[in-house]
């Protein structure tokens, strides 16, 4: 089997598909409402945010907001300004990503006792 790198669109789709297997869109929306990330309906969904900030950006911290917006526009057909995306990287966004990772860890290590992430001082997404 040939080992080839996936394109950006393929990466994003695979990650979105995997997240959807674990978390349905309604679950993420409810979690986002609980964490005050989602306060009104938007074309930029919690799934988009979680994928972009937690799983999709394999070159963490190297892409500009404009580049991330371009990825959203080309792959997800979501038009968002750099400032609009920047405003999503706040305490509520951090809280949402923390809760998603906590849920993933608990699913991954279900048979083991694992500590929660709530005690960690996670204050930003990079």
PDB file of C-alpha atoms in Angstrom:
ATOM      1  CA  UNK A   1       0.000   0.000   0.000  1.00  0.00           C
ATOM      2  CA  UNK A   2       1.326   3.435  -0.907  1.00  0.00           C
ATOM      3  CA  UNK A   3       1.845   5.806   1.965  1.00  0.00           C
ATOM      4  CA  UNK A   4       0.726   9.217   0.732  1.00  0.00           C
ATOM      5  CA  UNK A   5      -0.099  12.355   2.630  1.00  0.00           C
ATOM      6  CA  UNK A   6      -3.730  13.302   2.677  1.00  0.00           C
ATOM      7  CA  UNK A   7      -4.741  16.682   1.384  1.00  0.00           C
ATOM      8  CA  UNK A   8      -6.217  19.334   3.623  1.00  0.00           C
ATOM      9  CA  UNK A   9      -9.746  18.584   2.487  1.00  0.00           C
ATOM     10  CA  UNK A  10      -9.295  14.851   3.058  1.00  0.00           C
ATOM     11  CA  UNK A  11      -7.811  15.461   6.531  1.00  0.00           C
ATOM     12  CA  UNK A  12     -10.689  17.708   7.497  1.00  0.00           C
ATOM     13  CA  UNK A  13     -13.292  15.255   6.203  1.00  0.00           C
ATOM     14  CA  UNK A  14     -11.728  12.273   7.985  1.00  0.00           C
ATOM     15  CA  UNK A  15     -11.534  14.116  11.277  1.00  0.00           C
ATOM     16  CA  UNK A  16     -15.089  15.389  10.944  1.00  0.00           C
ATOM     17  CA  UNK A  17     -16.286  11.860  10.148  1.00  0.00           C
ATOM     18  CA  UNK A  18     -14.487  10.427  13.179  1.00  0.00           C
ATOM     19  CA  UNK A  19     -15.840  13.138  15.465  1.00  0.00           C
ATOM     20  CA  UNK A  20     -19.327  12.479  14.137  1.00  0.00           C
ATOM     21  CA  UNK A  21     -18.923   8.795  15.024  1.00  0.00           C
ATOM     22  CA  UNK A  22     -18.142   9.732  18.600  1.00  0.00           C
ATOM     23  CA  UNK A  23     -20.178  12.920  18.965  1.00  0.00           C
ATOM     24  CA  UNK A  24     -23.241  13.634  16.922  1.00  0.00           C
ATOM     25  CA  UNK A  25     -23.856  17.207  15.911  1.00  0.00           C
ATOM     26  CA  UNK A  26     -26.693  17.605  18.414  1.00  0.00           C
ATOM     27  CA  UNK A  27     -24.428  16.474  21.265  1.00  0.00           C
ATOM     28  CA  UNK A  28     -21.730  18.980  20.315  1.00  0.00           C
ATOM     29  CA  UNK A  29     -24.335  21.733  19.948  1.00  0.00           C
ATOM     30  CA  UNK A  30     -25.718  20.970  23.421  1.00  0.00           C
ATOM     31  CA  UNK A  31     -22.237  20.847  24.920  1.00  0.00           C
ATOM     32  CA  UNK A  32     -21.409  24.155  23.201  1.00  0.00           C
ATOM     33  CA  UNK A  33     -24.579  25.711  24.658  1.00  0.00           C
ATOM     34  CA  UNK A  34     -23.684  24.402  28.121  1.00  0.00           C
ATOM     35  CA  UNK A  35     -20.204  25.903  27.825  1.00  0.00           C
ATOM     36  CA  UNK A  36     -21.726  29.158  26.463  1.00  0.00           C
ATOM     37  CA  UNK A  37     -19.808  28.807  23.196  1.00  0.00           C
ATOM     38  CA  UNK A  38     -22.976  28.538  21.111  1.00  0.00           C
ATOM     39  CA  UNK A  39     -25.452  31.270  21.921  1.00  0.00           C
ATOM     40  CA  UNK A  40     -27.244  31.541  18.589  1.00  0.00           C
ATOM     41  CA  UNK A  41     -27.489  29.632  15.348  1.00  0.00           C
ATOM     42  CA  UNK A  42     -24.508  30.024  13.031  1.00  0.00           C
ATOM     43  CA  UNK A  43     -23.096  28.428   9.908  1.00  0.00           C
ATOM     44  CA  UNK A  44     -19.821  28.002  11.850  1.00  0.00           C
ATOM     45  CA  UNK A  45     -20.712  24.988  13.970  1.00  0.00           C
ATOM     46  CA  UNK A  46     -19.144  23.638  17.144  1.00  0.00           C
ATOM     47  CA  UNK A  47     -17.971  20.676  15.037  1.00  0.00           C
ATOM     48  CA  UNK A  48     -16.092  23.096  12.751  1.00  0.00           C
ATOM     49  CA  UNK A  49     -14.495  24.822  15.741  1.00  0.00           C
ATOM     50  CA  UNK A  50     -13.482  21.619  17.519  1.00  0.00           C
ATOM     51  CA  UNK A  51     -12.091  20.102  14.327  1.00  0.00           C
ATOM     52  CA  UNK A  52     -10.182  23.236  13.427  1.00  0.00           C
ATOM     53  CA  UNK A  53      -8.755  23.936  16.869  1.00  0.00           C
ATOM     54  CA  UNK A  54      -8.250  20.490  18.279  1.00  0.00           C
ATOM     55  CA  UNK A  55      -7.736  17.929  15.570  1.00  0.00           C
ATOM     56  CA  UNK A  56      -7.352  19.378  12.132  1.00  0.00           C
ATOM     57  CA  UNK A  57      -4.519  21.832  12.578  1.00  0.00           C
ATOM     58  CA  UNK A  58      -1.586  19.423  12.589  1.00  0.00           C
ATOM     59  CA  UNK A  59       0.835  22.362  12.311  1.00  0.00           C
ATOM     60  CA  UNK A  60      -0.386  23.813  15.562  1.00  0.00           C
ATOM     61  CA  UNK A  61       0.289  27.480  15.975  1.00  0.00           C
ATOM     62  CA  UNK A  62       1.784  28.049  12.519  1.00  0.00           C
ATOM     63  CA  UNK A  63      -1.274  29.006  10.478  1.00  0.00           C
ATOM     64  CA  UNK A  64      -2.630  32.508  10.544  1.00  0.00           C
ATOM     65  CA  UNK A  65      -6.280  33.261  11.189  1.00  0.00           C
ATOM     66  CA  UNK A  66      -6.630  34.197   7.520  1.00  0.00           C
ATOM     67  CA  UNK A  67      -5.260  30.794   6.487  1.00  0.00           C
ATOM     68  CA  UNK A  68      -7.633  29.013   8.871  1.00  0.00           C
ATOM     69  CA  UNK A  69     -10.544  31.021   7.458  1.00  0.00           C
ATOM     70  CA  UNK A  70      -9.441  30.015   3.974  1.00  0.00           C
ATOM     71  CA  UNK A  71      -9.478  26.356   4.998  1.00  0.00           C
ATOM     72  CA  UNK A  72     -12.992  26.758   6.377  1.00  0.00           C
ATOM     73  CA  UNK A  73     -14.162  28.501   3.219  1.00  0.00           C
ATOM     74  CA  UNK A  74     -12.673  26.026   0.774  1.00  0.00           C
ATOM     75  CA  UNK A  75     -13.431  22.819   2.645  1.00  0.00           C
ATOM     76  CA  UNK A  76     -16.528  23.529   4.688  1.00  0.00           C
ATOM     77  CA  UNK A  77     -18.072  26.363   2.657  1.00  0.00           C
ATOM     78  CA  UNK A  78     -18.118  28.526   5.774  1.00  0.00           C
ATOM     79  CA  UNK A  79     -17.324  32.182   5.187  1.00  0.00           C
ATOM     80  CA  UNK A  80     -15.871  33.730   8.319  1.00  0.00           C
ATOM     81  CA  UNK A  81     -13.627  36.756   8.756  1.00  0.00           C
ATOM     82  CA  UNK A  82     -10.325  36.522  10.581  1.00  0.00           C
ATOM     83  CA  UNK A  83     -11.770  38.688  13.342  1.00  0.00           C
ATOM     84  CA  UNK A  84     -14.876  36.488  13.533  1.00  0.00           C
ATOM     85  CA  UNK A  85     -12.698  33.417  14.013  1.00  0.00           C
ATOM     86  CA  UNK A  86     -10.448  35.233  16.465  1.00  0.00           C
ATOM     87  CA  UNK A  87     -13.463  36.066  18.617  1.00  0.00           C
ATOM     88  CA  UNK A  88     -14.262  32.338  18.923  1.00  0.00           C
ATOM     89  CA  UNK A  89     -10.905  31.690  20.593  1.00  0.00           C
ATOM     90  CA  UNK A  90     -12.075  32.782  24.028  1.00  0.00           C
ATOM     91  CA  UNK A  91     -12.763  31.212  27.439  1.00  0.00           C
ATOM     92  CA  UNK A  92     -15.896  29.503  26.147  1.00  0.00           C
ATOM     93  CA  UNK A  93     -14.017  28.026  23.186  1.00  0.00           C
ATOM     94  CA  UNK A  94     -11.291  26.731  25.488  1.00  0.00           C
ATOM     95  CA  UNK A  95     -13.931  25.241  27.771  1.00  0.00           C
ATOM     96  CA  UNK A  96     -15.660  23.503  24.856  1.00  0.00           C
ATOM     97  CA  UNK A  97     -12.426  21.947  23.572  1.00  0.00           C
ATOM     98  CA  UNK A  98     -11.471  20.879  27.121  1.00  0.00           C
ATOM     99  CA  UNK A  99     -14.837  19.124  27.549  1.00  0.00           C
ATOM    100  CA  UNK A 100     -14.513  17.366  24.185  1.00  0.00           C
ATOM    101  CA  UNK A 101     -11.028  16.115  25.063  1.00  0.00           C
ATOM    102  CA  UNK A 102     -12.259  15.014  28.486  1.00  0.00           C
ATOM    103  CA  UNK A 103     -15.025  13.008  26.799  1.00  0.00           C
ATOM    104  CA  UNK A 104     -12.576  11.501  24.290  1.00  0.00           C
ATOM    105  CA  UNK A 105     -10.165  10.522  27.069  1.00  0.00           C
ATOM    106  CA  UNK A 106     -12.932   8.934  29.109  1.00  0.00           C
ATOM    107  CA  UNK A 107     -14.090   6.929  26.073  1.00  0.00           C
ATOM    108  CA  UNK A 108     -10.534   5.887  25.212  1.00  0.00           C
ATOM    109  CA  UNK A 109      -9.645   4.817  28.754  1.00  0.00           C
ATOM    110  CA  UNK A 110     -13.063   3.649  29.896  1.00  0.00           C
ATOM    111  CA  UNK A 111     -11.695   0.634  31.749  1.00  0.00           C
ATOM    112  CA  UNK A 112      -9.027   2.680  33.530  1.00  0.00           C
ATOM    113  CA  UNK A 113      -9.361   5.336  36.153  1.00  0.00           C
ATOM    114  CA  UNK A 114      -8.205   8.619  34.669  1.00  0.00           C
ATOM    115  CA  UNK A 115      -8.038  12.050  36.213  1.00  0.00           C
ATOM    116  CA  UNK A 116     -10.277  14.794  34.905  1.00  0.00           C
ATOM    117  CA  UNK A 117      -8.854  17.716  32.985  1.00  0.00           C
ATOM    118  CA  UNK A 118     -10.775  20.250  35.071  1.00  0.00           C
ATOM    119  CA  UNK A 119      -7.905  20.763  37.517  1.00  0.00           C
ATOM    120  CA  UNK A 120      -5.468  21.618  34.726  1.00  0.00           C
ATOM    121  CA  UNK A 121      -4.909  25.280  34.083  1.00  0.00           C
ATOM    122  CA  UNK A 122      -5.794  25.227  30.389  1.00  0.00           C
ATOM    123  CA  UNK A 123      -6.366  28.823  29.455  1.00  0.00           C
ATOM    124  CA  UNK A 124      -6.029  29.013  25.694  1.00  0.00           C
ATOM    125  CA  UNK A 125      -6.074  27.159  22.426  1.00  0.00           C
ATOM    126  CA  UNK A 126      -2.978  27.298  20.313  1.00  0.00           C
TER     127      UNK A 126
END
